[in-house]
Coordinates of C-alpha atoms and ligand atoms in Angstrom, one line a residue:
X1 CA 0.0 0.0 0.0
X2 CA 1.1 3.4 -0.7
X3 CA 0.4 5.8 2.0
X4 CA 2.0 8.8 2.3
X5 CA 5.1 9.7 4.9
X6 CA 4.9 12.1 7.6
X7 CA 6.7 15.4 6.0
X8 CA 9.5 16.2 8.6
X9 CA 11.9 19.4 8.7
X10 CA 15.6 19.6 10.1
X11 CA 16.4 22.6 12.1
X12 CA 20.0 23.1 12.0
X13 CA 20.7 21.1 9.4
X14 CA 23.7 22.2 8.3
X15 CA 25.6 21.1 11.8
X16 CA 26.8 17.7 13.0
X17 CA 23.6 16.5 14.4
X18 CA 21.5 18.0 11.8
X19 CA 23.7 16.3 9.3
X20 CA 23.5 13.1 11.0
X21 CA 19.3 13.7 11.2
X22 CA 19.7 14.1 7.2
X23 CA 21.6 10.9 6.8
X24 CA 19.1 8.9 8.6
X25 CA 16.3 10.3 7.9
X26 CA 17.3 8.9 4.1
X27 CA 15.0 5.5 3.1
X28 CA 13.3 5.8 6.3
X29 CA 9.7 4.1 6.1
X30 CA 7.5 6.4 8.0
X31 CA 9.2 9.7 7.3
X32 CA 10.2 12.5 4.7
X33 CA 12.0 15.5 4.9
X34 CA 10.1 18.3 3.3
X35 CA 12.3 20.9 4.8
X36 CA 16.0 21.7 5.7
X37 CA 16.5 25.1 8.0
X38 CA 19.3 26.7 9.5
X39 CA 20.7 30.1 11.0
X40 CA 20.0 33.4 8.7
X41 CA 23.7 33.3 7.8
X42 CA 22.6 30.1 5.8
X43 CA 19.2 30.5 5.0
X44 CA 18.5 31.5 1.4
X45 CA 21.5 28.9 0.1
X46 CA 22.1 25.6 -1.6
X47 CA 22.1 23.0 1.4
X48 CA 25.8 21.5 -0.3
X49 CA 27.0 25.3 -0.2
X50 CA 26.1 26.0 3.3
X51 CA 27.0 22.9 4.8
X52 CA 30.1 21.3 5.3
X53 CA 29.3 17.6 5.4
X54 CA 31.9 16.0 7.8
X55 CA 30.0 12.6 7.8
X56 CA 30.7 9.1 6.1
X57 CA 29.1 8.5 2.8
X58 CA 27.8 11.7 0.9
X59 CA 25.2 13.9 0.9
X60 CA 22.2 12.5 0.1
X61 CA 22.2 13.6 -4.1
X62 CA 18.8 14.9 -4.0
X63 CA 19.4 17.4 -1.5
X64 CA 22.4 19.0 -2.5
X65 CA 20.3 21.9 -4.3
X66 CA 17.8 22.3 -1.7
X67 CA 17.3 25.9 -0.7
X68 CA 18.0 26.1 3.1
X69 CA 14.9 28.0 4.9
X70 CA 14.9 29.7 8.3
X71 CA 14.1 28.5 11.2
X72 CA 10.4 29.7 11.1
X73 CA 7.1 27.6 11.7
X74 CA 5.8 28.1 8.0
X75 CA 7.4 25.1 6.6
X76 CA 5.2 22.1 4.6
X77 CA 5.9 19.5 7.7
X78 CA 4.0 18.0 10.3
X79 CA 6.9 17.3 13.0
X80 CA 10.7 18.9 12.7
X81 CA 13.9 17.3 14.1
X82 CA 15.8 20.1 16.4
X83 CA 19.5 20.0 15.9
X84 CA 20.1 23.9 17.3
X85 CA 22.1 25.0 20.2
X86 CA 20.3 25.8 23.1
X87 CA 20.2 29.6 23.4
X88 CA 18.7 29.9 19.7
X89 CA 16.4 26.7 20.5
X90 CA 14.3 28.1 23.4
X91 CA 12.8 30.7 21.4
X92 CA 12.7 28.5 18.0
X93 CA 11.0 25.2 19.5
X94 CA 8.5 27.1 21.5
X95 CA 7.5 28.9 18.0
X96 CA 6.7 25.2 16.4
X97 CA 5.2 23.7 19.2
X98 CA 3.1 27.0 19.6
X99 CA 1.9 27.1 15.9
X100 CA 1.0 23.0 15.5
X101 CA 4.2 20.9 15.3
X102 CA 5.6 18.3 16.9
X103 CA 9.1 18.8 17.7
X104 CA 11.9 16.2 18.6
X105 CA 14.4 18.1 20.3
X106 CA 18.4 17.5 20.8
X107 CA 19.0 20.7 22.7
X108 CA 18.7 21.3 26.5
X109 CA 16.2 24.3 26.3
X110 CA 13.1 22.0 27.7
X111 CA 14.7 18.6 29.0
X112 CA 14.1 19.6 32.6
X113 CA 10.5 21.6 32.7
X114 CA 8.2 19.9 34.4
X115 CA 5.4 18.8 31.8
X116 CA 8.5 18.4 29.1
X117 CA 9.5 14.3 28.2
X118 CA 12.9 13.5 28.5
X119 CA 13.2 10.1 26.6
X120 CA 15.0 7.2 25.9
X121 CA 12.0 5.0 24.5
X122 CA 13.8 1.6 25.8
X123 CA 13.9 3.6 29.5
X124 CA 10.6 5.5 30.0
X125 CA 8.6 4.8 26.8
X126 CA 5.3 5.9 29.6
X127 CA 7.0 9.1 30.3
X128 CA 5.3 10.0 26.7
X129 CA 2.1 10.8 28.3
X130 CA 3.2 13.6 29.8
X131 CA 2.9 15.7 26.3
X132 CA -1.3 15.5 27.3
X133 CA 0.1 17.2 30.1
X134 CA 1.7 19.8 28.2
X135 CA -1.0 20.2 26.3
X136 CA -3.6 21.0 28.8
X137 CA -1.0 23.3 30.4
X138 CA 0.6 25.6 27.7
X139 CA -2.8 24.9 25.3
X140 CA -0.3 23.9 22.6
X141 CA -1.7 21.7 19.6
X142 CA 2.0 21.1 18.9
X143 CA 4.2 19.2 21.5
X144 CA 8.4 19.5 22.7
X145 CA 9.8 16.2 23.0
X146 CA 13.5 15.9 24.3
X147 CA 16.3 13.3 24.1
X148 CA 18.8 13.5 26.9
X149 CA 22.7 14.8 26.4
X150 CA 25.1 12.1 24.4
X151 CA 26.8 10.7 27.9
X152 CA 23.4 10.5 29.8
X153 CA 22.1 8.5 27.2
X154 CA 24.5 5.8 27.1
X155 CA 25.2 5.8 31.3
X156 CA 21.2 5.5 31.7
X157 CA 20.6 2.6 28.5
X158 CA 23.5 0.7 30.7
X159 CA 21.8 1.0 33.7
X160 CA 18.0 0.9 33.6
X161 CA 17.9 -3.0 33.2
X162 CA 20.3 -3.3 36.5
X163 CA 18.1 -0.5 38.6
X164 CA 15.1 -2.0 37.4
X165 CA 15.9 -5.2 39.3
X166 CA 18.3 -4.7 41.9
X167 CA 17.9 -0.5 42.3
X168 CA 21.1 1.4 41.7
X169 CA 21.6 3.4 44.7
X170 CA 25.2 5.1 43.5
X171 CA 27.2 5.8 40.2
X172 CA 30.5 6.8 39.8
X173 CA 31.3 7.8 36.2
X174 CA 34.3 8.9 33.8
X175 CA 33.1 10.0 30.8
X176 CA 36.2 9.9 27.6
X177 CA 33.3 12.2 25.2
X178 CA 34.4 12.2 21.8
X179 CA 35.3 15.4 19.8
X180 CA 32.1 15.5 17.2
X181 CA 30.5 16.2 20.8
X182 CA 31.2 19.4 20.7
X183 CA 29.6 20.1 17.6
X184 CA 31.2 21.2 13.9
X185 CA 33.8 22.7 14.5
X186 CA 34.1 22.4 17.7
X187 CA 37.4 22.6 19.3
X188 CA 40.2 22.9 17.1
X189 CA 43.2 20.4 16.1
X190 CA 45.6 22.6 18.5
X191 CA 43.1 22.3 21.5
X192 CA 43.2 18.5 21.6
X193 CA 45.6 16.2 19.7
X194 CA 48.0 14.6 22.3
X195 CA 45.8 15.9 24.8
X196 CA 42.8 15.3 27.2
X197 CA 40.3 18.1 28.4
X198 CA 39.1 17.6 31.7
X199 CA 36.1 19.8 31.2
X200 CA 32.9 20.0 30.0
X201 CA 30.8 22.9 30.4
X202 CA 27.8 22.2 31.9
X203 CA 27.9 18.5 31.4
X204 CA 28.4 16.9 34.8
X205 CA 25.8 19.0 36.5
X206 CA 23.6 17.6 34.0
X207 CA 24.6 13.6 34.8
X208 CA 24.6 14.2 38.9
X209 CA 21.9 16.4 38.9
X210 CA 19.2 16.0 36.6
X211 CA 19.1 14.1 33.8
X212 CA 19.4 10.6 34.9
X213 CA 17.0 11.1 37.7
X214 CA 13.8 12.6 35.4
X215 CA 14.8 9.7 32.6
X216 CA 14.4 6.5 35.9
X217 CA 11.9 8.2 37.5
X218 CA 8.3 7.5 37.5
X219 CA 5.1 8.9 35.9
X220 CA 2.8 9.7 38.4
X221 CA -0.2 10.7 36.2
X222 CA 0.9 14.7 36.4
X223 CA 4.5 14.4 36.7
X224 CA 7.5 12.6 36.9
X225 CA 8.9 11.7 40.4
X226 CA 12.3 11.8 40.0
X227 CA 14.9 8.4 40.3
X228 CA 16.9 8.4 44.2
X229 CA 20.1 7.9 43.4
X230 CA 23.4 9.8 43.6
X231 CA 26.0 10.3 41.1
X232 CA 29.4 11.3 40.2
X233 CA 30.7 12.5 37.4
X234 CA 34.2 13.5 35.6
X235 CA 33.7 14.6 32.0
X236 CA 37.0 14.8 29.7
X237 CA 37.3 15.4 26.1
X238 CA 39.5 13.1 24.5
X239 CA 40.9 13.0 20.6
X240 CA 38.2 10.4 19.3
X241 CA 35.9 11.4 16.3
X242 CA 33.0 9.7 17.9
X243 CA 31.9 7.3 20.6
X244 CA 31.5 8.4 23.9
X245 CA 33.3 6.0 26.5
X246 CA 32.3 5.4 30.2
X247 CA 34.0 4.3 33.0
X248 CA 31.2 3.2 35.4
X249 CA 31.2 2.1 38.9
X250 CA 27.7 1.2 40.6
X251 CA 26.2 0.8 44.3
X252 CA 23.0 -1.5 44.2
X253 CA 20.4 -1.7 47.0
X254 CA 20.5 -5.4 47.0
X255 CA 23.6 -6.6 45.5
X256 CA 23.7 -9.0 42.4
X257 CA 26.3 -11.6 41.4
X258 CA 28.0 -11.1 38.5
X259 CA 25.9 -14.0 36.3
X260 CA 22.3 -11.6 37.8
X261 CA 23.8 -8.4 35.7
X262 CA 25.0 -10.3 32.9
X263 CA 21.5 -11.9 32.6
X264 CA 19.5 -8.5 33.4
X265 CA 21.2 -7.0 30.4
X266 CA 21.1 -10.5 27.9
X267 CA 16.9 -10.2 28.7
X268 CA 16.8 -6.6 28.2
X269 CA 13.7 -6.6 26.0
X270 CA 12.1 -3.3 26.0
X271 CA 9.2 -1.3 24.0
X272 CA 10.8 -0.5 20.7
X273 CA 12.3 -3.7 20.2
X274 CA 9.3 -5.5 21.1
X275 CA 7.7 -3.2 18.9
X276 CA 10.2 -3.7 16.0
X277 CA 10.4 0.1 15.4
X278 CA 12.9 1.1 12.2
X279 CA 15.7 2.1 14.5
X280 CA 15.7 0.4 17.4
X281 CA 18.7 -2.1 17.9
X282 CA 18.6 -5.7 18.2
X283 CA 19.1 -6.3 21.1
X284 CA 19.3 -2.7 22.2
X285 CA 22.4 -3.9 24.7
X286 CA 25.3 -5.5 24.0
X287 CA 28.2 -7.0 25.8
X288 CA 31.2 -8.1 24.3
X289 CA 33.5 -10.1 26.7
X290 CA 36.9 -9.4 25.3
X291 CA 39.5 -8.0 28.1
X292 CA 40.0 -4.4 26.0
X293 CA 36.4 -3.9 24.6
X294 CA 34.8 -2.3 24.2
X295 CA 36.3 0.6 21.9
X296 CA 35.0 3.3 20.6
X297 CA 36.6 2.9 16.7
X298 CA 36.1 -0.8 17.3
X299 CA 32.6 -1.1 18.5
X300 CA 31.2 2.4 18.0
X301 CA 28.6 1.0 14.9
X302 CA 28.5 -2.5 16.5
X303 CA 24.9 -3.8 16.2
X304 CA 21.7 -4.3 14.2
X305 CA 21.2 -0.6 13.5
X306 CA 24.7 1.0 13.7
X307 CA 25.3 3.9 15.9
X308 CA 22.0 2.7 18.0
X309 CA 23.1 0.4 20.5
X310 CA 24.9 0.6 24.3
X311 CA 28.4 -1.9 24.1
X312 CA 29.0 -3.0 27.6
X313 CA 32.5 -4.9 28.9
X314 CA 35.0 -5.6 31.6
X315 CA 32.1 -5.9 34.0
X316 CA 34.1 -7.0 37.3
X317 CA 33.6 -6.4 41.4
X318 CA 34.7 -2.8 42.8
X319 CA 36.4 -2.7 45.4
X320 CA 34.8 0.7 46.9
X321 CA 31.0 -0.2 45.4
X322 CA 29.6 -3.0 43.9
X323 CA 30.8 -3.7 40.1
X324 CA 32.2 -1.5 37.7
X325 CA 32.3 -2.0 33.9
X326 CA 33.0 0.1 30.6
X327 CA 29.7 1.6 28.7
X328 CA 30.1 2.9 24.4
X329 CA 28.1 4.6 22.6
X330 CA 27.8 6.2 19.5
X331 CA 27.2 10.4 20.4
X332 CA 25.9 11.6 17.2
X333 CA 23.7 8.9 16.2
X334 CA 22.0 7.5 19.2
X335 CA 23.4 10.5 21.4
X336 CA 21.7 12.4 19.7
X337 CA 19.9 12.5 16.1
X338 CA 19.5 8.8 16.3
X339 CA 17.5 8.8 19.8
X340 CA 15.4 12.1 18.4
X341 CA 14.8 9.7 15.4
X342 CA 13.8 6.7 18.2
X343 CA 11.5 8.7 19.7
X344 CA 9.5 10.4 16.7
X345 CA 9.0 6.7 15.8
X346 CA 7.3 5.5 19.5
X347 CA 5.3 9.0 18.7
X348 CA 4.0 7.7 15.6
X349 CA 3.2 4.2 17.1
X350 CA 1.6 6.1 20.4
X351 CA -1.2 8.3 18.1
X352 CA 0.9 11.1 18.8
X353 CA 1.2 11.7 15.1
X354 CA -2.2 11.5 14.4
X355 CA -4.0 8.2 13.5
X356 CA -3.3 8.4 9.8
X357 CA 0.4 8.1 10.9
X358 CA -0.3 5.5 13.5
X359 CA -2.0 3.7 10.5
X360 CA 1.2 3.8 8.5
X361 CA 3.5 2.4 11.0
X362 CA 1.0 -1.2 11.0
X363 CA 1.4 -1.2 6.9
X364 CA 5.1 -0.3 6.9
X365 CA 6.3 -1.7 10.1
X366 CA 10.0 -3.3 9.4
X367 CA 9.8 -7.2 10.3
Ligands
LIG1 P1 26.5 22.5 15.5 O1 27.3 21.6 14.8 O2 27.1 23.8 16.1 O3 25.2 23.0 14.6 C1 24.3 23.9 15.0 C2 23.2 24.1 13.9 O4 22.3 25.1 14.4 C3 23.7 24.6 12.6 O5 22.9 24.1 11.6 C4 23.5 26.1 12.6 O6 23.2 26.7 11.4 C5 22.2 26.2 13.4 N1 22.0 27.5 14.2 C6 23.0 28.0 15.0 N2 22.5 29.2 15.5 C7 21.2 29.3 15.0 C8 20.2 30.3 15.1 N3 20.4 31.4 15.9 N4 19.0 30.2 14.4 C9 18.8 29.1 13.6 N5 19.8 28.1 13.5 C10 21.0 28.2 14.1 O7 25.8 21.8 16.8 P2 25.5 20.3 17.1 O8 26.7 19.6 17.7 O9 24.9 19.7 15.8 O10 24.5 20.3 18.2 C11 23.1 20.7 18.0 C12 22.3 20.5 19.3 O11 22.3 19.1 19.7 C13 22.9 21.3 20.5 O12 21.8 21.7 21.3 C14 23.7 20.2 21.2 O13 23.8 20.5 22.6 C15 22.8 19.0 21.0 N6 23.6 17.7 21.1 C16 24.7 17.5 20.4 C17 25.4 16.2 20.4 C18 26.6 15.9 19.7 O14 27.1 14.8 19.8 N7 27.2 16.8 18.8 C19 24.8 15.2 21.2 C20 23.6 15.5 21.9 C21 23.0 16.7 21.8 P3 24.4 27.5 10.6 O15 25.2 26.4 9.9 O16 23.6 28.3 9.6 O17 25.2 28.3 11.5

């Protein structure tokens, strides 16, 4: 049957994530992009002349000569993908969401207001409800949707099967966050070859303070009560193109054996596998049990979808809390555009596209 796609834009298209929204966004079953958009230094140009593709494989042929638009809610699409920075994305997002659209969001603007989801769809698919909420509270047809920051995402997918069964009570964390983290350019070749940064701005608070904690908590029916836990976290910048690597160490309430974790995350089954969405990996965890894995050149696309999945090793006992093991995962793709991309696909299987979408996903569904 051929039913029509849901038209999609890309805001900030032209940068690393929006590029990476653009790649994946090719072939997909359920969506099309209708529109590219970008800052008013780009606007008005050939997509290929405004943006400097930095990603593996080309640009997509027949979008090369697309007109870049601004970022303004008149475009022929029904959701857009957010790939803008955060002080730009406040004021942009809020325009879509006010005048109809859905939005899938990458930037930081929203992830923490109240009646805002911040989702992973294999960690709190339920947590999608809360756009009713939003609804009812801003009188918004449209809806903000957020994805968490590229190290949360890949601590929290390692550690929602663990807390689910055994609660995780403390995390200590050592994040090595690739350099396409920072964005395109982001920091320059002088900055950090032979080097290590130990800082990232804002980063930490967002891993100790507030992201993990909305993304375990629970829907009440009005809001999410946030996870109990506490965390630490160092956040360095190391010279890898991409892959985020985590160092994790982790306090349970009641302590599993080794052969309990290794189980809780061979079971992991969650939502969008069961539900066989386009992007989700199978299985969405994996652990590879070589001494020095995993890596992030190595192991960084490992999986069913590449770029989508968490790669867990080295799990072994801690000798101040309970186990410690190494997390990967991909920051661009499931960091970032990839998750946005996850979770406009549980919107469309949810209603939250409209039936006529909802429709489309049971025709089209990828076996
Ligand atoms: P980026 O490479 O700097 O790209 C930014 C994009 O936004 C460009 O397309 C730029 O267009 C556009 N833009 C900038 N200012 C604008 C304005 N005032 N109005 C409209 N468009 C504007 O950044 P990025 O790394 O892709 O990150 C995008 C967002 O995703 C950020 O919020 C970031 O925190 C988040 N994020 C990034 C990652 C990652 O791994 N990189 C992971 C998770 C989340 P021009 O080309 O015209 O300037």
């Amino acid at each position: 049957m051929n039913q029509p796609k849901v038209k999609v834009g890309v805001l900030g298209a032209t940068g690393a994530v929006g590029q990476r929204f653009v790649q994946m966004l090719q072939g997909h079953p359920w969506f099309e992009i209708t529109a590219l958009c970008a800052s008013e230094r780009s606007a008005g140009k050939a997509y290929a002349d405004a943006c400097t593709w930095t990603i593996r494989g080309d640009m997509p042929e027949h979008l090369r000569n697309v007109i870049l638009r601004p970022c303004e809610p008149n475009i022929d699409a029904q959701l857009v993908f957010s790939a803008l920075p955060a002080d730009s994305a406040t004021e942009i997002e809020m325009a879509f969401a006010q005048a109809g659209y859905g939005v899938c969001s990458n930037a930081r603007s929203y992830r923490y207001d109240a009646d805002v989801p911040l989702l992973i769809p294999e960690v709190n698919p339920e947590h999608i409800q809360l756009i009713d909420v939003q609804r009812r509270k801003r009188g918004w047809e449209g809806f903000i949707v957020t994805n968490p920051n590229c190290s949360t995402t890949h601590l929290v997918s390692a550690l929602h099967p663990l807390h689910v069964r055994f609660g995780v009570r403390k995390v200590f964390v050592v994040t090595m966050q690739a350099i396409s983290g920072a964005g395109y350019p982001g920091l320059s070749a002088m900055d950090l070859l032979d080097n290590v940064v130990p800082h990232i701005g804002g980063e930490e608070e967002k891993m100790e303070k507030k992201e993990p904690h909305k993304l375990l908590g629970f829907f009440n029916g009005a809001e999410i009560d946030y996870a109990d836990m506490v965390i630490s976290a160092h956040c360095n910048r190391v010279p890898v193109r991409h892959g985020h690597l985590e160092a994790i160490s982790v306090e349970f309430a009641e302590t599993p054996d080794e052969a309990e974790i290794l189980a809780a995350w061979r079971d992991y089954y969650p939502l969008p596998q069961q539900l066989q969405l386009p992007h989700a990996p199978q299985p969405a965890i994996l652990y590879n049990e070589a001494p020095d894995r995993p890596q992030p050149r190595m192991d960084r696309l490992a999986g069913s979808v590449p770029g989508m999945a968490t790669v867990i090793g080295r799990l072994r006992p801690d000798p101040l809390f309970d186990y410690k093991f190494i997390a990967l995962g991909h920051n661009t793709i499931r960091g970032a555009a990839g998750g946005s991309l996850l979770n406009a696909e549980l919107l469309l299987t949810q209603g939250y596209l409209g039936r006529e979408a909802a429709a489309l996903a049971q025709t089209l569904q990828v076996a």
